[in-house]
Short mmCIF file of C-alpha atoms and ligand atoms in Angstrom, two decimals:
data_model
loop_
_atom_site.label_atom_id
_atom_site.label_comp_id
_atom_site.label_asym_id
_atom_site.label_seq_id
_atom_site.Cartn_x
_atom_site.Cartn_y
_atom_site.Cartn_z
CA UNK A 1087 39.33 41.18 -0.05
CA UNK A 1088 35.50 40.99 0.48
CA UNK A 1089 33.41 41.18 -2.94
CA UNK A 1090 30.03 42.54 -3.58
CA UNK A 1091 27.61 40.82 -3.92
CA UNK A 1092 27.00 42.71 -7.61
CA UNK A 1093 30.24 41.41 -8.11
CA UNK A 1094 29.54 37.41 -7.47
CA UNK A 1095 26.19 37.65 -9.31
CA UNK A 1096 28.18 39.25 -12.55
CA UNK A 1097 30.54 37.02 -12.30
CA UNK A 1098 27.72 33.96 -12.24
CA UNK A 1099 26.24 35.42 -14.90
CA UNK A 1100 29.38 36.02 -17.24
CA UNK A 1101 30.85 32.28 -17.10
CA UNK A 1102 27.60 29.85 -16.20
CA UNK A 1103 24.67 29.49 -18.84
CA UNK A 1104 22.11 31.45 -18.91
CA UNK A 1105 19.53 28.90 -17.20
CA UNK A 1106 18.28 30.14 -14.07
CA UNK A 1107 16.02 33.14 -13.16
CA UNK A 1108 17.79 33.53 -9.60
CA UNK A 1109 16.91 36.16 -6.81
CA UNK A 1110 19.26 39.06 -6.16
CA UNK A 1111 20.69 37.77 -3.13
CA UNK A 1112 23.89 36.11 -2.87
CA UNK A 1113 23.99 33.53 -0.12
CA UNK A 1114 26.89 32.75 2.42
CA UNK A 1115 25.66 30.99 5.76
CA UNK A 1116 22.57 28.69 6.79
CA UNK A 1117 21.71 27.49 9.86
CA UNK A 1118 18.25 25.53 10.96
CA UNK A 1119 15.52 27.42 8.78
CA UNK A 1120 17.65 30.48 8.67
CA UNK A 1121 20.42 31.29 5.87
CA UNK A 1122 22.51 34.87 5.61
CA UNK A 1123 23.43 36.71 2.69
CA UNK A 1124 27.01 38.14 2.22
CA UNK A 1125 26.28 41.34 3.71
CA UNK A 1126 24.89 39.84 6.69
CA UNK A 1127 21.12 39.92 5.74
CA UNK A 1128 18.71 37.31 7.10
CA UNK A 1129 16.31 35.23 5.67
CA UNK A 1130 14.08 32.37 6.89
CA UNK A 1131 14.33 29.62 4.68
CA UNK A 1132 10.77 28.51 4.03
CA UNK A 1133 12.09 26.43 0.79
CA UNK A 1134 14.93 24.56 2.11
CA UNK A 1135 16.69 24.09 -1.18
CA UNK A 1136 13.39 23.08 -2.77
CA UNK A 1137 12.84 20.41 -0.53
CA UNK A 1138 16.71 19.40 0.28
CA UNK A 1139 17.09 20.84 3.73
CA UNK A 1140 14.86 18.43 5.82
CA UNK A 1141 17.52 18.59 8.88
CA UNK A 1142 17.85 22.33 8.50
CA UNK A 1143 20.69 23.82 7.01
CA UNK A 1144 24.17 22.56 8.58
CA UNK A 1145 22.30 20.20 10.98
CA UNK A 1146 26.08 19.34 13.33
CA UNK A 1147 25.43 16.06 13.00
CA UNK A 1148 25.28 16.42 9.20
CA UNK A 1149 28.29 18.86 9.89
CA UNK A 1150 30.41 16.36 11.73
CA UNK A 1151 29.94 13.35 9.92
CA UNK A 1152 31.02 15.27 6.64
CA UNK A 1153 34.03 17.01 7.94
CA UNK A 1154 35.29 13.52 9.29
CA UNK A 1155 34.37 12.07 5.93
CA UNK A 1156 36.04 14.43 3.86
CA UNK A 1157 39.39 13.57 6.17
CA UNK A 1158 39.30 10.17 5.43
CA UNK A 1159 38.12 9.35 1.93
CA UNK A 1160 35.90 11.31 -0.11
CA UNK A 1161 35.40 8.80 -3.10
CA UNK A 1162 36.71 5.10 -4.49
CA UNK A 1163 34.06 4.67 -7.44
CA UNK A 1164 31.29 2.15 -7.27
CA UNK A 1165 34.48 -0.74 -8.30
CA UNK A 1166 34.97 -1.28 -4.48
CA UNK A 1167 33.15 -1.16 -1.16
CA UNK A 1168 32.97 1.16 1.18
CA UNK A 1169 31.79 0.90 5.01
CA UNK A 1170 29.70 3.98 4.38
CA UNK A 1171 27.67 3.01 1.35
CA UNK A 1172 27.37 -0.63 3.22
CA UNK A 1173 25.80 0.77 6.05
CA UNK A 1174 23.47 3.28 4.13
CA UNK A 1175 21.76 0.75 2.07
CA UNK A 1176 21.10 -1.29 4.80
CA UNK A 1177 19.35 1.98 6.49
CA UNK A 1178 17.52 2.84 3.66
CA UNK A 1179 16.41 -0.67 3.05
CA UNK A 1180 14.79 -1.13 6.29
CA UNK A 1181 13.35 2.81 6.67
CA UNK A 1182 11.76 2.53 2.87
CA UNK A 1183 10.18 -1.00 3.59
CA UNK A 1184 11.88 -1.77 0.04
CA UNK A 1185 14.03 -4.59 -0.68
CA UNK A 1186 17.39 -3.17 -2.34
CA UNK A 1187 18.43 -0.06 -3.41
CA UNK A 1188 20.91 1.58 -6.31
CA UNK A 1189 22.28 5.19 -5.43
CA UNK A 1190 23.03 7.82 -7.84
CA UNK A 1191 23.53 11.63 -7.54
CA UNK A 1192 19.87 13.36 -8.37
CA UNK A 1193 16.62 13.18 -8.64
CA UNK A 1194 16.20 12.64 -12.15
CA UNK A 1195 19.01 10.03 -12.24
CA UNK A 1196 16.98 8.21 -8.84
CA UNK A 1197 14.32 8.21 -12.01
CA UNK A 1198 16.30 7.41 -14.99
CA UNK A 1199 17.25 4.18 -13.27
CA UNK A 1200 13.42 3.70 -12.73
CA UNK A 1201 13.17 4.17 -16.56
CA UNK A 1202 15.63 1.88 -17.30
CA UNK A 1203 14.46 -0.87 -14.77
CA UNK A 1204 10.22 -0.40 -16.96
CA UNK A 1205 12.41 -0.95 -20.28
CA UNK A 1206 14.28 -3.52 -18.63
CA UNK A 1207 10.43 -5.26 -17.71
CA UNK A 1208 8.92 -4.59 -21.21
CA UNK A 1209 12.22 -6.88 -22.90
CA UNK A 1210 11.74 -9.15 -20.53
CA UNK A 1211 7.96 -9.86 -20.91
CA UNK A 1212 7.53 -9.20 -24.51
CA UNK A 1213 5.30 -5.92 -23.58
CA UNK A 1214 5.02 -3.73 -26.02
CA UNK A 1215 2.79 -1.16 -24.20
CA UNK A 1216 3.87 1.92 -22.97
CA UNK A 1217 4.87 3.53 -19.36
CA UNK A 1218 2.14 5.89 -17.87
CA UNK A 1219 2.61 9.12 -15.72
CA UNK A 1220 0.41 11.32 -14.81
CA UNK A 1221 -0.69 14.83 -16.06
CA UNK A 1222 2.01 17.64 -14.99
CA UNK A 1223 4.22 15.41 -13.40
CA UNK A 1224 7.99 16.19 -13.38
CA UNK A 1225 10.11 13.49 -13.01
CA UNK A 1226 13.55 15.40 -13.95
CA UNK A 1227 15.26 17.10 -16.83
CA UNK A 1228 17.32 14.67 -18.49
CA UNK A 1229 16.20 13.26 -21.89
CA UNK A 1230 14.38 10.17 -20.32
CA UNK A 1231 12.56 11.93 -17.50
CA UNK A 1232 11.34 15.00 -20.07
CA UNK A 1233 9.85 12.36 -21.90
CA UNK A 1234 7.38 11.44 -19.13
CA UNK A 1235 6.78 14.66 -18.03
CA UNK A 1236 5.34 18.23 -18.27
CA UNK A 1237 4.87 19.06 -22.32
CA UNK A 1238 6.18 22.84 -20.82
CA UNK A 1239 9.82 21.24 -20.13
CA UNK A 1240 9.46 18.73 -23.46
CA UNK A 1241 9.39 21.28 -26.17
CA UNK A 1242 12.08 21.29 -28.09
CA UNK A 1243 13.96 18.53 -26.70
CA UNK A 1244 12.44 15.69 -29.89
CA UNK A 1245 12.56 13.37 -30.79
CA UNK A 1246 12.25 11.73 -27.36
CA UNK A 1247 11.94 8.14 -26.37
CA UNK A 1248 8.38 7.20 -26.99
CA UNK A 1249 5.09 4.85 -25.75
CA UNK A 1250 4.75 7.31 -23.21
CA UNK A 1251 0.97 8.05 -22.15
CA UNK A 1252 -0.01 10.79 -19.72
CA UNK A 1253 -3.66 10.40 -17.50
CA UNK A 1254 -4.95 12.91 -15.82
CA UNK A 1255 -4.10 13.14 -11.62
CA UNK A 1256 -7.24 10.99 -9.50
CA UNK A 1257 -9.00 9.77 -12.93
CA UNK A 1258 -10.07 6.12 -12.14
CA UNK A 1259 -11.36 5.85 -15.35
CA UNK A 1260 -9.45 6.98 -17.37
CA UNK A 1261 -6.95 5.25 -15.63
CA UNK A 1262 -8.90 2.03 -16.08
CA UNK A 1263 -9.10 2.78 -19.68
CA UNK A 1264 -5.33 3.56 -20.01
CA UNK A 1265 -4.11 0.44 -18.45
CA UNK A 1266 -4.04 -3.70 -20.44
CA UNK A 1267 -1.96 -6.51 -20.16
CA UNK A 1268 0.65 -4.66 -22.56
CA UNK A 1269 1.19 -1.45 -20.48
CA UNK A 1270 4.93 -1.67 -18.78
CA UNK A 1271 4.93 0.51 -16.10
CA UNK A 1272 3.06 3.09 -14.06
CA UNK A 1273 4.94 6.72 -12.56
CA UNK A 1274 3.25 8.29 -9.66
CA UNK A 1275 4.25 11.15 -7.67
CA UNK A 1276 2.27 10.45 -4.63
CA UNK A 1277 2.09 14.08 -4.43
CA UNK A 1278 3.32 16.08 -7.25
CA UNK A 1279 5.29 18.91 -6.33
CA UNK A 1280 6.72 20.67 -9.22
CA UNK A 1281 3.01 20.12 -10.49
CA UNK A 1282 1.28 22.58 -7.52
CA UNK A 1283 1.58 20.28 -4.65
CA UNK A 1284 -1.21 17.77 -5.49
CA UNK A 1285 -1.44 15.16 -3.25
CA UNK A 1286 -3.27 11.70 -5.44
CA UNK A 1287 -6.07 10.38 -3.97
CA UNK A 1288 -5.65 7.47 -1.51
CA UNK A 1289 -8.60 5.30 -3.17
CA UNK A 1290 -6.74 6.18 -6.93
CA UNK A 1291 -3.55 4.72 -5.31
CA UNK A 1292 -5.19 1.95 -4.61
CA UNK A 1293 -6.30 1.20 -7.41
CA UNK A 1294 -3.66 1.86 -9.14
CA UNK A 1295 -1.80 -0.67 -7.09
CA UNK A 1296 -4.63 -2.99 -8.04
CA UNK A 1297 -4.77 -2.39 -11.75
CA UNK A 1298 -1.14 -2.78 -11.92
CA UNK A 1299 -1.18 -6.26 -9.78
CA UNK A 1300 -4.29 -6.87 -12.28
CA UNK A 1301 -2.19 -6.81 -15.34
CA UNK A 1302 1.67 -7.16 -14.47
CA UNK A 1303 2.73 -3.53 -14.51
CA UNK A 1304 5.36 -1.95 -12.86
CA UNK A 1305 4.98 0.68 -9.86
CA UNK A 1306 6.66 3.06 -9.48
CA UNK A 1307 6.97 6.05 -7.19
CA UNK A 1308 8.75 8.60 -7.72
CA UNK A 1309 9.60 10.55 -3.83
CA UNK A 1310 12.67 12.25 -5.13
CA UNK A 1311 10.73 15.49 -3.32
CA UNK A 1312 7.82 14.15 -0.82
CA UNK A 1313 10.09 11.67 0.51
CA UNK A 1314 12.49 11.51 3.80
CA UNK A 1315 10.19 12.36 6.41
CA UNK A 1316 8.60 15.53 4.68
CA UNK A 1317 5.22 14.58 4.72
CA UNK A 1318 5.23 12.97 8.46
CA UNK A 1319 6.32 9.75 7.51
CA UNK A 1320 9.52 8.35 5.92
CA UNK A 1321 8.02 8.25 2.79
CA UNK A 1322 4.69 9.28 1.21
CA UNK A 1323 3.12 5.68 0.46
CA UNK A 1324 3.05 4.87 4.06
CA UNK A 1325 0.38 7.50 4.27
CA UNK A 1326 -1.63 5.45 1.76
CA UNK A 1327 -0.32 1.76 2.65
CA UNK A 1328 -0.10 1.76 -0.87
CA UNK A 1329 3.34 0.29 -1.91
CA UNK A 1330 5.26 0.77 -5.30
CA UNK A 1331 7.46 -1.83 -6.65
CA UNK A 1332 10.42 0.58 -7.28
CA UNK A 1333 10.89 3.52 -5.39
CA UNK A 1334 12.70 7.04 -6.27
CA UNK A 1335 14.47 9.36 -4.15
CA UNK A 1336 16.73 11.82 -3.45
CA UNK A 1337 16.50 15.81 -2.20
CA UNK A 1338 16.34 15.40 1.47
CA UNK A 1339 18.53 12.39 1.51
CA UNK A 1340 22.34 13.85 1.97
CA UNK A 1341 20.76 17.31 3.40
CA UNK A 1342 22.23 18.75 0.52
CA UNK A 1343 25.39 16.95 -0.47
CA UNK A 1344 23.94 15.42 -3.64
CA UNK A 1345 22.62 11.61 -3.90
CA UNK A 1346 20.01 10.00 -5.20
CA UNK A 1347 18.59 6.23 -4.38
CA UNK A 1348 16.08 4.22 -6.31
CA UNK A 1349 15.32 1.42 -4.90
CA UNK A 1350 12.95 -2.06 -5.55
CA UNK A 1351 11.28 -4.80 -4.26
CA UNK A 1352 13.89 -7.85 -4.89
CA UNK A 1353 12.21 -9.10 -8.09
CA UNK A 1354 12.32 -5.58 -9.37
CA UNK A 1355 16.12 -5.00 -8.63
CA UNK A 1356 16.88 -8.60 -10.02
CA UNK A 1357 15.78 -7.08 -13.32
CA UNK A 1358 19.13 -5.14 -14.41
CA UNK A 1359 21.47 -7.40 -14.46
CA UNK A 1360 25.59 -6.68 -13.81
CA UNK A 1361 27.22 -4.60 -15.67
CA UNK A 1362 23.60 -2.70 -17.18
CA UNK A 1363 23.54 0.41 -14.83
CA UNK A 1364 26.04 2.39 -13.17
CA UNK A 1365 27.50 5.46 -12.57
CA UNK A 1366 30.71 6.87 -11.35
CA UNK A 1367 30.11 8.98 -8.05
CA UNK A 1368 26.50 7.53 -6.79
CA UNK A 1369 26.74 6.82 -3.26
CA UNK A 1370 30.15 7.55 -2.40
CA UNK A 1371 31.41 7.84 0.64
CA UNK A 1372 31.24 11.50 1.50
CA UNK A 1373 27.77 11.31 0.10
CA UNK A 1374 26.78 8.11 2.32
CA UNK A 1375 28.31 9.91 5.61
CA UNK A 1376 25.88 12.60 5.23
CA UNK A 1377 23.11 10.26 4.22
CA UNK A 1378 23.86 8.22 7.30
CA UNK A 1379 23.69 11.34 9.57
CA UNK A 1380 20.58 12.56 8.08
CA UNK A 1381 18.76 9.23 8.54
CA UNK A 1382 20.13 9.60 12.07
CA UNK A 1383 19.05 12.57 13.34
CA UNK A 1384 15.18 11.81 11.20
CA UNK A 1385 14.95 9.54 13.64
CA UNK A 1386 16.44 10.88 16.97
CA UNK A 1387 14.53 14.25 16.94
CA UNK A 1388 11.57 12.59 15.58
CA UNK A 1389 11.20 14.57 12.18
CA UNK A 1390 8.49 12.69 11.17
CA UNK A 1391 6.01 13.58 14.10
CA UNK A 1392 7.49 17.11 13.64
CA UNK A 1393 7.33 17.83 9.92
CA UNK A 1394 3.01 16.23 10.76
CA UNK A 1395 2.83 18.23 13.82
CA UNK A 1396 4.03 21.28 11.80
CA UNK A 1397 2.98 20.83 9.04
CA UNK A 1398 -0.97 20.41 10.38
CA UNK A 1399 -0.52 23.56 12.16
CA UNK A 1400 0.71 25.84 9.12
CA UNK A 1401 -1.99 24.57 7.36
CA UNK A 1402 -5.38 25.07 9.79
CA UNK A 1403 -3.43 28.68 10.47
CA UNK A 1404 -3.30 29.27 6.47
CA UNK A 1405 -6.98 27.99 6.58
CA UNK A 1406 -8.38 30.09 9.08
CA UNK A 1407 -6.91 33.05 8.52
CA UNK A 1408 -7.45 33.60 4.84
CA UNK A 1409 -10.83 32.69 5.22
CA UNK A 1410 -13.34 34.36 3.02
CA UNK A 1411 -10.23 35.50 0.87
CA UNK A 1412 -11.27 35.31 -2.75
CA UNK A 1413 -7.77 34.90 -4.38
CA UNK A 1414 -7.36 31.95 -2.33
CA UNK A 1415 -8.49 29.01 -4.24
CA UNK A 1416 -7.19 26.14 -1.74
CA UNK A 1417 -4.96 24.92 0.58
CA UNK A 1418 -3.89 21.65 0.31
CA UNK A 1419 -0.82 19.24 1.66
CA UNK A 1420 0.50 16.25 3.50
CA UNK A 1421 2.96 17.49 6.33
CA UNK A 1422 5.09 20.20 5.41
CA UNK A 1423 4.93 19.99 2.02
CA UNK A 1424 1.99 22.90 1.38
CA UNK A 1425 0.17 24.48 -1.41
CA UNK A 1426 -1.96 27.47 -1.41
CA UNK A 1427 -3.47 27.96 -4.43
CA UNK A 1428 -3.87 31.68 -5.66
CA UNK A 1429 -6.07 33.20 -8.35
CA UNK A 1430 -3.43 34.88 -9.87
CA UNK A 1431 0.35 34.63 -10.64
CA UNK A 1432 2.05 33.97 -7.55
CA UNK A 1433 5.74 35.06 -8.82
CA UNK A 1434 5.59 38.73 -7.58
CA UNK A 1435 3.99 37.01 -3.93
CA UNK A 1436 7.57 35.08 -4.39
CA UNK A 1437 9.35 38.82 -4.51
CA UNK A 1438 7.21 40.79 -2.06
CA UNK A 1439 8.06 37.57 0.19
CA UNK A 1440 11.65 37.31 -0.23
CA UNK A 1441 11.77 41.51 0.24
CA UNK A 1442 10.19 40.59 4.13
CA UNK A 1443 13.09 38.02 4.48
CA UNK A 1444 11.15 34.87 3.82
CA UNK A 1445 12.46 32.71 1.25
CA UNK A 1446 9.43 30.59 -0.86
CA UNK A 1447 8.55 29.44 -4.26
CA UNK A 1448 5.66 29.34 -6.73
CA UNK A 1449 5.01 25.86 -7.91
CA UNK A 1450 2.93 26.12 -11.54
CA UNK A 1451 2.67 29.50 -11.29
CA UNK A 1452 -0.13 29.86 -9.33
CA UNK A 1453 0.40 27.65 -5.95
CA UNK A 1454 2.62 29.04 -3.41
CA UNK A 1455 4.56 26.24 -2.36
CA UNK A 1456 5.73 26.11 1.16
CA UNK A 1457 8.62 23.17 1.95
CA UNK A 1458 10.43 24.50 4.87
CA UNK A 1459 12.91 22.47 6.95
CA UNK A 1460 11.38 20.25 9.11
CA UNK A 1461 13.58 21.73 12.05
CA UNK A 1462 11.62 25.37 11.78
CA UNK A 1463 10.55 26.79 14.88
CA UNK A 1464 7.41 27.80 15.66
CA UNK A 1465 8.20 31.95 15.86
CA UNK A 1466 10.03 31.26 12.54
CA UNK A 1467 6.46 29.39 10.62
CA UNK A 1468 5.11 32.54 12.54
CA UNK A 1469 6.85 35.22 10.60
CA UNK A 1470 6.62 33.13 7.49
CA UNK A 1471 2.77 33.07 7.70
CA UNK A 1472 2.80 36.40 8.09
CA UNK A 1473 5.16 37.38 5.15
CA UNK A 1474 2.89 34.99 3.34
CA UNK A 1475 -0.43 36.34 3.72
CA UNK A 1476 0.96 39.99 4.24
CA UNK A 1477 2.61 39.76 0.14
CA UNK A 1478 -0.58 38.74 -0.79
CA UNK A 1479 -2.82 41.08 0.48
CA UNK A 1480 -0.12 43.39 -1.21
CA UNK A 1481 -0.79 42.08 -4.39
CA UNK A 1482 -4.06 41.08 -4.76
CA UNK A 1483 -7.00 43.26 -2.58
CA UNK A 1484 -8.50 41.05 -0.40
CA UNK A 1485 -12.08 41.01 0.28
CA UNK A 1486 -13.73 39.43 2.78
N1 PLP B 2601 11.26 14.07 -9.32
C1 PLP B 2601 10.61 14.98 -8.58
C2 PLP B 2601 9.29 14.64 -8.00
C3 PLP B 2601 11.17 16.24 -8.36
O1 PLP B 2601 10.52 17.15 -7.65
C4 PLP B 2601 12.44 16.52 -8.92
C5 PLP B 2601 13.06 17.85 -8.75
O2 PLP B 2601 12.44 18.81 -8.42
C6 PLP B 2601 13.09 15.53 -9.68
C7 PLP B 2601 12.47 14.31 -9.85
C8 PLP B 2601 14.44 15.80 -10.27
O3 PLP B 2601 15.38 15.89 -9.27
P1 PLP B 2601 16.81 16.57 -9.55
O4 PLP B 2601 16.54 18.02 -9.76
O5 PLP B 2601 17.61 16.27 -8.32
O6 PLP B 2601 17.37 15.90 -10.75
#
């Protein structure tokens, strides 16, 4: 018997907590940038699971290489190997430019791992100075990654861990001034997402790379979100030639079957030693078959050179035509992952949006954040431009 869609969303709400501020719609199908609802509705997908869907949604090779999975062995634990997981690291090893990796099931846990591996350093080398991140970052939501994050997802969570010091996005000096001999570790999000899509400077990246060299500090990145080809290259630090010492990611990865990989130069990794990290389900083998086919197709259909190509063109559109548009503050972005920054709240932009079929997001409340799957179509960015700027104009009267 079909149900109603008022049906599945009271259900939701009756036995799940009460966490999420979700959209009406109840979704069923997804295909490329495009998903369905459960009466049949379409939507262009300009969100892609906040940054999961890189392949599109149910890419077949993603498809294919799951279903087999799933008929052959789904999970053993991390107590024995498996072909899949074998082959994955080696993948990811020589696509990151890292040394070794450790797989997990998230973003935040990609980062707690991180968090560990800084504590890890500081025991090590007697520091007793603290890990740095930088203003509005969000590295997660579990205890550890609150702690070096956003005060807006900290409250109420104390006591957290401490020597945790925030400095502000592109500040050299301060920067300068935040970092000694004693400092452990420093977090970058090459470009923060979650933060309003800021991309970090290329000359503050390198510096940071040189302050840390300077005085024995950790890097780390963390590319749980602008990682796996989203920006135009595999991951963000290629863009700056700027490269951490331990490396976070996870979203795009499985093309949403859920993993997470952190991985390290090989002093880094040697740093947890057996038996000090683990978990249960990271990398298993369902999760490594889909990783494996997403790395795949990344590089057959070129999603790099796509998600640049694409991403270069939504952004000179956006540019030209809200030119002269007061309530647009900027437009900024590496590859597809896009900001525009608005003058005023961008949540009801989000509704008017999603009410035209377009699916988007409003990253700290003000910057409409645009991560579509790489795999969009040109008509498709079309009709989400035009959704875009279209909501706006609805909300806010432009002039000019
Ligand atoms: N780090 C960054 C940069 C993120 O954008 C996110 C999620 O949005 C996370 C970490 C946490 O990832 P997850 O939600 O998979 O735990």
């Amino acid at each position: 018997m079909k149900r109603t869609q008022e049906e599945i969303r009271e259900q939701s709400e009756t036995y799940q907590f009460n966490l999420y501020k979700r959209y009406p719609l109840v979704l069923k199908k997804g295909r490329g940038a495009r998903v369905w609802d459960e009466e049949g509705n379409e939507y262009i997908d300009a969100l892609a699971g906040i940054g999961v869907n890189n392949v599109g949604h149910c890419h077949p090779k993603v498809v294919e290489a799951v279903q087999k999975q799933a008929g052959e062995l789904i999970h053993v634990s991390n107590l024995y190997y498996t072909d899949e997981q074998a082959r994955l690291g080696e993948e990811l090893v020589r696509m990151s430019g890292m040394e070794k990796v450790f797989f997990s099931n998230s973003g935040a846990e990609a980062m707690e791992a991180a968090v560990k591996m800084a504590r890890k350093y500081a025991t090590k080398t007697g520091k007793t100075g603290p890990v740095i991140s930088l203003e509005n970052a969000f590295h997660g939501r579990t205890i550890g990654t609150i702690s070096l994050g956003r005060e807006k997802y900290r409250k109420g969570f104390g006591p957290l861990p401490e020597r945790i010091v925030n400095t502000p996005v592109n500040d050299i000096k301060a920067l300068e001034a935040a970092i000694d001999d004693q400092t452990v570790a420093l977090i970058i999000e090459p470009i923060q997402g979650e933060g309003g899509v800021v991309p970090v400077d290329k000359v503050f990246l390198q510096k940071a790379r040189e302050l840390c060299d300077r005085h024995g500090v950790l890097l780390i990145f963390d590319e749980v979100q602008c990682g796996i080809a989203r920006t135009g290259k595999m991951f963000a630090w290629m863009h700056y030639d700027v490269q951490p010492d331990i490396l976070a990611t996870a979203k795009g990865l499985g093309g949403g079957v859920p993993i997470g990989a952190t991985m390290a130069s090989k002093k880094a990794a040697a740093l947890l030693d057996y038996g000090e990290h683990g978990t249960t389900f990271g990398g298993n083998s369902l999760a490594s078959a889909a990783a494996l086919a997403v790395l795949e197709v990344i590089e057959e259909e070129d999603l790099c050179g796509q998600a640049e190509e694409k991403g270069a063109w939504l952004m000179s559109e956006l540019r030209k035509r809200t030119e002269g548009w007061d309530c647009v503050k900027t437009i900024r972005g590496i590859g597809m992952m896009i900001g525009m920054e608005l003058t005023f709240k961008g949540a009801p932009v989000v509704e008017k949006m999603l009410e035209k079929g377009v699916l988007s997001n409003c990253a700290n409340d003000y910057v409409m954040r645009l991560l579509p799957p790489l795999v969009i179509t040109r008509e498709e960015m079309e009709k989400v431009l035009d959704a875009l700027l279209t909501s706006v104009k609805e909300c806010e009267p432009v002039s000019g």
